[in-house]
XYZ file of C-alpha atoms in Angstrom:
300
model
C -18.962 5.621 37.890
C -18.990 7.867 34.849
C -15.201 7.702 34.464
C -15.189 3.932 34.718
C -17.949 3.617 32.115
C -16.124 5.890 29.695
C -12.820 4.015 30.072
C -14.632 0.679 29.600
C -16.062 1.870 26.272
C -12.655 3.160 25.190
C -11.104 -0.242 26.026
C -13.699 -1.878 23.753
C -12.682 0.514 20.976
C -8.846 0.669 21.119
C -8.715 2.770 17.919
C -11.031 5.361 19.471
C -14.784 5.825 19.875
C -16.649 8.760 18.310
C -18.439 11.171 20.649
C -21.873 10.214 19.321
C -21.247 6.493 19.823
C -19.949 7.076 23.336
C -22.982 9.168 24.233
C -25.274 6.370 22.975
C -23.426 3.697 24.960
C -23.565 5.641 28.262
C -26.856 7.426 27.723
C -27.882 6.523 31.288
C -25.270 8.967 32.605
C -26.404 12.643 32.698
C -24.675 14.911 30.141
C -23.191 17.152 32.846
C -21.722 14.185 34.724
C -20.321 12.810 31.478
C -18.651 16.150 30.655
C -17.109 16.404 34.105
C -15.785 12.844 33.888
C -14.264 13.409 30.456
C -12.530 16.617 31.580
C -11.155 14.831 34.648
C -9.833 11.922 32.559
C -8.234 14.356 30.132
C -6.510 16.236 32.944
C -5.283 12.950 34.425
C -3.864 11.934 30.993
C -6.025 8.826 31.000
C -7.944 9.912 27.948
C -7.027 11.672 24.728
C -9.325 13.440 22.283
C -8.843 14.077 18.568
C -10.918 14.941 15.522
C -11.759 12.508 12.752
C -13.406 14.601 10.059
C -16.139 16.546 11.846
C -16.443 14.061 14.728
C -14.653 14.117 18.072
C -13.038 10.794 18.995
C -11.984 9.581 22.455
C -9.194 7.095 23.005
C -7.721 5.585 26.152
C -4.159 6.523 26.992
C -2.182 3.395 27.897
C -0.039 3.301 31.013
C 3.291 3.358 29.219
C 2.135 6.319 27.096
C 0.822 8.143 30.137
C 4.334 8.168 31.617
C 5.670 9.886 28.496
C 3.031 12.598 28.685
C 3.375 13.286 32.405
C 3.899 16.970 33.126
C 2.801 18.189 29.687
C 0.325 21.009 29.470
C -2.943 20.862 27.531
C -1.329 22.984 24.780
C 1.557 20.496 24.546
C -0.893 17.629 24.145
C -2.894 19.535 21.557
C 0.204 20.035 19.415
C 1.202 16.387 19.875
C -2.226 15.138 18.771
C -2.243 17.367 15.681
C 1.176 16.047 14.718
C 0.009 12.483 15.427
C -2.878 12.905 13.003
C -0.497 13.966 10.207
C 1.015 10.444 10.100
C 4.316 9.789 8.303
C 3.835 12.742 5.908
C 4.339 15.171 8.752
C 2.933 18.676 9.126
C 4.343 22.153 8.430
C 4.640 24.685 11.205
C 2.263 27.041 9.371
C -0.405 24.353 9.034
C -0.033 23.361 12.684
C -0.405 27.020 13.733
C -3.682 27.256 11.819
C -5.066 24.071 13.406
C -3.977 24.840 16.960
C -4.591 28.649 17.003
C -1.467 28.966 19.141
C 1.109 31.779 18.671
C 4.328 30.944 16.817
C 6.578 31.574 19.827
C 4.587 29.124 21.980
C 4.613 26.493 19.227
C 8.425 26.816 19.016
C 8.748 26.162 22.746
C 6.380 23.178 22.548
C 8.428 21.718 19.709
C 11.591 21.884 21.795
C 9.841 20.246 24.783
C 8.377 17.407 22.713
C 11.634 16.841 20.826
C 13.533 16.668 24.116
C 11.180 13.930 25.287
C 11.626 12.139 21.926
C 7.916 12.331 21.265
C 8.307 14.124 17.896
C 11.058 14.844 15.413
C 11.772 17.369 12.666
C 12.449 16.015 9.156
C 13.708 17.938 6.130
C 11.485 17.758 3.074
C 13.394 16.654 -0.020
C 11.546 19.145 -2.232
C 12.029 22.122 0.154
C 15.093 21.510 2.268
C 14.933 24.865 3.982
C 11.636 23.833 5.569
C 10.890 21.093 8.099
C 7.919 18.916 8.784
C 7.154 17.420 12.181
C 6.001 13.886 12.865
C 5.989 11.377 15.690
C 9.453 10.240 16.735
C 8.907 6.510 16.022
C 7.559 6.978 12.522
C 9.544 6.408 9.304
C 9.056 9.385 6.943
C 7.122 8.695 3.725
C 8.857 8.600 0.368
C 7.175 11.868 -0.473
C 9.298 13.441 2.297
C 12.620 11.579 1.835
C 12.547 11.163 -1.969
C 12.638 7.385 -1.669
C 15.493 5.120 -2.672
C 16.972 7.572 -5.192
C 17.982 10.100 -2.495
C 20.745 9.818 0.071
C 20.608 12.364 2.908
C 18.148 14.417 0.823
C 20.505 14.575 -2.144
C 19.750 12.957 -5.510
C 22.142 9.974 -5.716
C 23.070 10.039 -9.426
C 26.095 7.773 -8.963
C 24.023 5.030 -7.279
C 21.446 5.177 -10.073
C 24.167 5.019 -12.733
C 25.705 1.911 -11.143
C 22.297 0.269 -10.778
C 21.412 0.966 -14.416
C 24.739 -0.412 -15.694
C 24.460 -3.613 -13.673
C 20.853 -4.190 -14.699
C 21.571 -3.773 -18.391
C 24.546 -6.147 -18.114
C 22.276 -8.698 -16.432
C 19.654 -8.409 -19.201
C 22.327 -8.633 -21.936
C 23.795 -11.735 -20.334
C 20.442 -13.504 -19.813
C 18.903 -12.561 -23.149
C 15.347 -12.519 -21.804
C 14.141 -11.669 -18.303
C 11.037 -10.650 -16.411
C 10.761 -7.844 -13.884
C 10.806 -10.466 -11.132
C 14.154 -11.760 -12.462
C 15.673 -8.265 -12.307
C 14.306 -7.767 -8.779
C 15.873 -11.046 -7.626
C 19.178 -10.063 -9.254
C 19.231 -6.680 -7.486
C 18.382 -8.279 -4.153
C 20.920 -11.129 -4.440
C 23.803 -8.911 -5.576
C 23.039 -6.324 -2.846
C 23.474 -3.465 -5.259
C 21.298 -1.197 -3.190
C 21.944 0.149 0.312
C 18.161 0.189 0.852
C 15.578 -2.454 -0.045
C 14.115 -1.810 -3.482
C 10.623 -2.901 -4.343
C 9.269 -3.801 -7.782
C 8.175 -0.217 -8.352
C 11.710 1.160 -7.981
C 13.276 -1.622 -10.090
C 10.643 -1.025 -12.772
C 11.637 2.679 -12.844
C 15.247 1.675 -13.496
C 14.281 -0.843 -16.211
C 12.002 1.736 -17.862
C 14.874 4.194 -18.161
C 16.835 1.491 -19.995
C 13.886 1.042 -22.352
C 13.586 4.774 -22.946
C 17.320 5.019 -23.645
C 17.065 2.263 -26.282
C 19.271 -0.170 -24.375
C 16.509 -2.682 -23.679
C 13.296 -3.709 -25.462
C 10.062 -4.529 -23.646
C 7.763 -7.169 -25.150
C 4.433 -8.631 -24.099
C 4.177 -12.394 -24.208
C 1.415 -14.907 -23.465
C 2.153 -17.310 -20.643
C 0.077 -20.481 -20.395
C -0.812 -21.700 -16.889
C -2.076 -25.257 -16.581
C -5.179 -25.632 -14.444
C -6.570 -29.072 -13.487
C -10.170 -29.859 -14.396
C -12.187 -29.357 -11.189
C -14.227 -32.506 -12.012
C -11.007 -34.552 -11.990
C -8.646 -32.831 -9.494
C -6.409 -35.865 -9.120
C -6.079 -36.467 -12.848
C -7.427 -40.017 -12.537
C -9.062 -39.860 -15.925
C -5.748 -40.345 -17.651
C -2.215 -39.094 -18.037
C -2.874 -36.942 -21.051
C -3.563 -33.193 -20.982
C -7.221 -33.519 -21.937
C -8.288 -32.836 -18.372
C -6.221 -29.659 -18.148
C -7.409 -26.139 -18.857
C -4.954 -23.463 -19.963
C -5.101 -19.933 -18.566
C -3.487 -17.203 -20.646
C -1.575 -14.538 -18.799
C 0.111 -11.585 -20.457
C 3.566 -10.911 -19.042
C 6.211 -8.309 -19.944
C 9.693 -9.570 -20.752
C 12.835 -7.575 -21.407
C 15.436 -8.314 -24.026
C 18.596 -6.562 -25.325
C 17.539 -3.849 -27.754
C 17.315 -5.113 -31.302
C 18.307 -1.652 -32.577
C 20.323 0.035 -29.808
C 20.302 3.804 -29.804
C 23.931 5.028 -30.028
C 25.181 7.603 -27.520
C 25.802 9.978 -30.436
C 25.584 9.887 -34.217
C 26.084 12.101 -37.223
C 22.344 12.810 -37.207
C 22.383 14.123 -33.629
C 25.638 16.080 -33.889
C 25.082 18.380 -36.877
C 27.084 21.517 -35.901
C 24.865 23.957 -37.817
C 21.914 23.298 -35.513
C 23.624 24.830 -32.478
C 26.033 27.238 -34.202
C 25.802 30.740 -32.648
C 26.944 32.422 -35.932
C 24.745 30.366 -38.252
C 23.101 33.493 -39.680
C 26.501 34.942 -40.747
C 27.642 31.665 -42.377
C 27.757 31.657 -46.198
C 29.927 30.040 -48.889
C 33.003 32.251 -49.503
C 32.213 34.450 -46.497
C 34.220 35.255 -43.365
C 32.295 32.431 -41.703
C 31.786 29.662 -44.234
C 31.246 25.890 -44.453
C 34.600 25.609 -46.284
C 36.574 26.977 -43.336
C 34.440 25.608 -40.489
C 36.459 23.242 -38.289
C 33.289 21.887 -36.698
C 31.962 20.960 -40.133
C 35.199 19.143 -40.980
C 35.048 17.173 -37.757
C 31.413 16.271 -38.401
C 32.070 15.129 -41.966
C 34.858 12.836 -40.725
C 32.586 11.262 -38.124
């Protein structure tokens, strides 16, 4: 009776039911009977327990999931649940050890067992490639872990970014004026990227073009026509008197009005980086008159 009541409450709360709520729902069942029933359901893999903040939460284990967990020990399930709570950001071995209070050797064996069943997987962190994080097997790692679109197999893909920048600036130069949505559509239609790029990634590329002086960003007012709510069909006449205008500020991108050159005489003065600058003097062993770098600079 107690087990059935507990499972019925879990079915009504598929995302899990906190311990306090469960106790209130089945308050007619003695505490000792409730504890025995919960322990039996846990041992039968019909129920799983995890922490949400300071509260214990109970969740029913579905039949297809129960098959995957068959034969696992309570320690195996504890490690699995801790990894499950970490989501797609994963969890470090050290952090998992602190949460589970299990010895390192046992955790290593549990990892191998869960990986063999394809319940979890190890993923290299782009910022610390000599360390791994663990997450559920079916999850896609977060961008924080993989580095996002700008990394390929955990390596910064400079060539891909260079090609993307060049094609985007050519598109803007050819169109004369574009919005971010226009650039996004261009990237998607030309299939420049091997992964799908969102507006955030495309904006990062466009911003680098702005910072490099290849493209200018301008704010413009865009007028949206909005029909008078008292005359939605426009029956009062064909003129625009019954229309209201909504002003929206949009950002448009144009070819740079004053492009920044790759190099110029102002950025290539040899004296600024000369290692023997202190020894240089007119008529000396090192002098402006005999300096080859100075001659090259003056003939720029």
